[in-house]
Amino acid sequence: MEFHVQTIKLGEKTKAGHIYNRDVFEKALEKCKEKYGEFILGEIGPRENPDCLLGEVTHKVSNAYIDDNNIVNLTVKPLDTPKGNLIQEILEKNQHYHFEPAGSGHIDENGVVTDYELYGFDLIL
């Protein structure tokens, strides 16, 4: 089963206190899609490493896009693994969760992210 989820709103502080501007995030998303192809893998995060470890992969993300309200939207499909089944249950029950981008970049004194490289989207509980 696939789930449509909304993640961060660009230009506003995330729960982690970071601000992603649309132009920076859009470029990072396009590079991520070029690098990883149709599906971007994710895990229960936040991850400590740019690559998803095979044993930690829980879901794949497709159809990632930014809407007219600057909200990042994703289609999330949990994988048929023990941890993937956990995510499936969380999403089905609409339990408290959110997805955050996983990546690296510079963060200025105001929390604005620049020079960003997106690795994926992780489920944060």
Short mmCIF file of C-alpha atoms in Angstrom, two decimals:
data_model
loop_
_atom_site.label_atom_id
_atom_site.label_comp_id
_atom_site.label_asym_id
_atom_site.label_seq_id
_atom_site.Cartn_x
_atom_site.Cartn_y
_atom_site.Cartn_z
CA MET A 1 0.00 0.00 0.00
CA GLU A 2 1.22 3.51 -0.82
CA PHE A 3 0.65 6.61 1.25
CA HIS A 4 0.65 10.25 0.19
CA VAL A 5 2.38 12.34 2.83
CA GLN A 6 3.35 15.96 3.17
CA THR A 7 6.67 16.74 4.77
CA ILE A 8 8.22 20.14 5.30
CA LYS A 9 7.07 23.57 4.23
CA LEU A 10 9.91 25.33 2.47
CA GLY A 11 10.82 28.73 3.85
CA GLU A 12 9.65 27.83 7.37
CA LYS A 13 11.47 26.17 10.28
CA THR A 14 11.23 22.41 10.38
CA LYS A 15 10.84 20.49 13.64
CA ALA A 16 14.64 20.20 13.58
CA GLY A 17 14.91 24.00 13.39
CA HIS A 18 16.19 24.17 9.81
CA ILE A 19 14.87 26.39 7.04
CA TYR A 20 15.07 25.17 3.46
CA ASN A 21 14.57 27.74 0.71
CA ARG A 22 12.68 26.51 -2.34
CA ASP A 23 15.45 27.07 -4.88
CA VAL A 24 18.09 25.25 -2.81
CA PHE A 25 15.76 22.35 -1.99
CA GLU A 26 14.45 22.06 -5.54
CA LYS A 27 18.00 21.70 -6.89
CA ALA A 28 18.85 19.13 -4.21
CA LEU A 29 15.68 17.14 -4.97
CA GLU A 30 16.46 17.04 -8.70
CA LYS A 31 20.05 15.89 -8.04
CA CYS A 32 18.75 13.23 -5.64
CA LYS A 33 16.34 11.92 -8.28
CA GLU A 34 19.14 11.85 -10.87
CA LYS A 35 21.41 9.98 -8.49
CA TYR A 36 18.96 7.43 -7.06
CA GLY A 37 16.47 7.11 -9.92
CA GLU A 38 12.75 6.59 -9.58
CA PHE A 39 12.82 5.43 -5.96
CA ILE A 40 14.56 7.12 -3.05
CA LEU A 41 15.11 4.83 -0.06
CA GLY A 42 14.46 5.85 3.52
CA GLU A 43 14.65 4.55 7.05
CA ILE A 44 13.48 5.37 10.53
CA GLY A 45 15.71 8.30 11.34
CA PRO A 46 17.34 10.55 11.68
CA ARG A 47 20.11 8.65 9.98
CA GLU A 48 23.74 9.14 10.90
CA ASN A 49 25.12 8.30 7.50
CA PRO A 50 24.36 9.44 3.93
CA ASP A 51 23.64 5.93 2.68
CA CYS A 52 20.78 3.81 3.91
CA LEU A 53 22.14 0.64 5.41
CA LEU A 54 20.41 -2.34 3.82
CA GLY A 55 19.19 -3.66 7.18
CA GLU A 56 17.73 -0.26 8.06
CA VAL A 57 15.80 0.49 4.84
CA THR A 58 12.10 0.70 5.63
CA HIS A 59 10.42 2.46 2.72
CA LYS A 60 10.82 3.85 -0.74
CA VAL A 61 9.75 7.31 -1.83
CA SER A 62 8.48 8.14 -5.28
CA ASN A 63 6.76 11.12 -6.83
CA ALA A 64 8.51 13.65 -4.60
CA TYR A 65 7.49 17.16 -5.58
CA ILE A 66 7.00 20.67 -4.24
CA ASP A 67 3.46 22.04 -4.51
CA ASP A 68 2.32 25.63 -5.05
CA ASN A 69 2.22 26.18 -1.26
CA ASN A 70 5.92 25.22 -0.94
CA ILE A 71 5.10 21.93 0.76
CA VAL A 72 7.18 18.88 -0.12
CA ASN A 73 4.89 15.96 -1.00
CA LEU A 74 5.87 12.30 -1.25
CA THR A 75 4.41 8.94 -2.12
CA VAL A 76 5.72 6.48 0.49
CA LYS A 77 5.61 2.72 0.08
CA PRO A 78 6.69 0.67 3.10
CA LEU A 79 8.84 -2.33 2.20
CA ASP A 80 8.00 -5.89 3.16
CA THR A 81 10.62 -6.11 5.92
CA PRO A 82 10.21 -6.18 9.71
CA LYS A 83 10.99 -2.45 9.98
CA GLY A 84 8.98 -1.71 6.84
CA ASN A 85 5.99 -3.47 8.39
CA LEU A 86 6.37 -1.20 11.43
CA ILE A 87 6.12 1.87 9.19
CA GLN A 88 3.11 0.35 7.42
CA GLU A 89 1.37 0.01 10.78
CA ILE A 90 2.27 3.55 11.85
CA LEU A 91 0.97 5.03 8.59
CA GLU A 92 -2.22 2.94 8.60
CA LYS A 93 -3.05 3.93 12.17
CA ASN A 94 -2.13 7.56 11.46
CA GLN A 95 0.06 7.56 14.56
CA HIS A 96 2.26 10.55 15.41
CA TYR A 97 5.02 10.75 12.83
CA HIS A 98 6.55 13.04 10.25
CA PHE A 99 9.00 12.68 7.40
CA GLU A 100 12.11 14.85 7.29
CA PRO A 101 14.66 15.22 4.54
CA ALA A 102 17.96 13.46 5.19
CA GLY A 103 20.98 15.22 3.78
CA SER A 104 23.91 17.46 4.41
CA GLY A 105 24.74 21.09 3.84
CA HIS A 106 25.70 24.27 5.60
CA ILE A 107 23.40 25.89 8.15
CA ASP A 108 23.83 29.59 8.84
CA GLU A 109 23.23 31.36 12.16
CA ASN A 110 19.52 31.72 11.27
CA GLY A 111 19.06 28.02 10.58
CA VAL A 112 18.92 28.47 6.79
CA VAL A 113 20.32 25.48 4.91
CA THR A 114 22.61 26.15 1.93
CA ASP A 115 24.80 23.97 -0.30
CA TYR A 116 22.39 21.13 0.40
CA GLU A 117 22.66 17.52 -0.76
CA LEU A 118 19.53 15.44 -0.24
CA TYR A 119 19.96 11.72 0.50
CA GLY A 120 16.33 10.74 1.12
CA PHE A 121 13.37 11.16 3.44
CA ASP A 122 13.32 9.45 6.82
CA LEU A 123 10.43 8.74 9.12
CA ILE A 124 10.82 10.53 12.45
CA LEU A 125 8.79 9.21 15.37
#
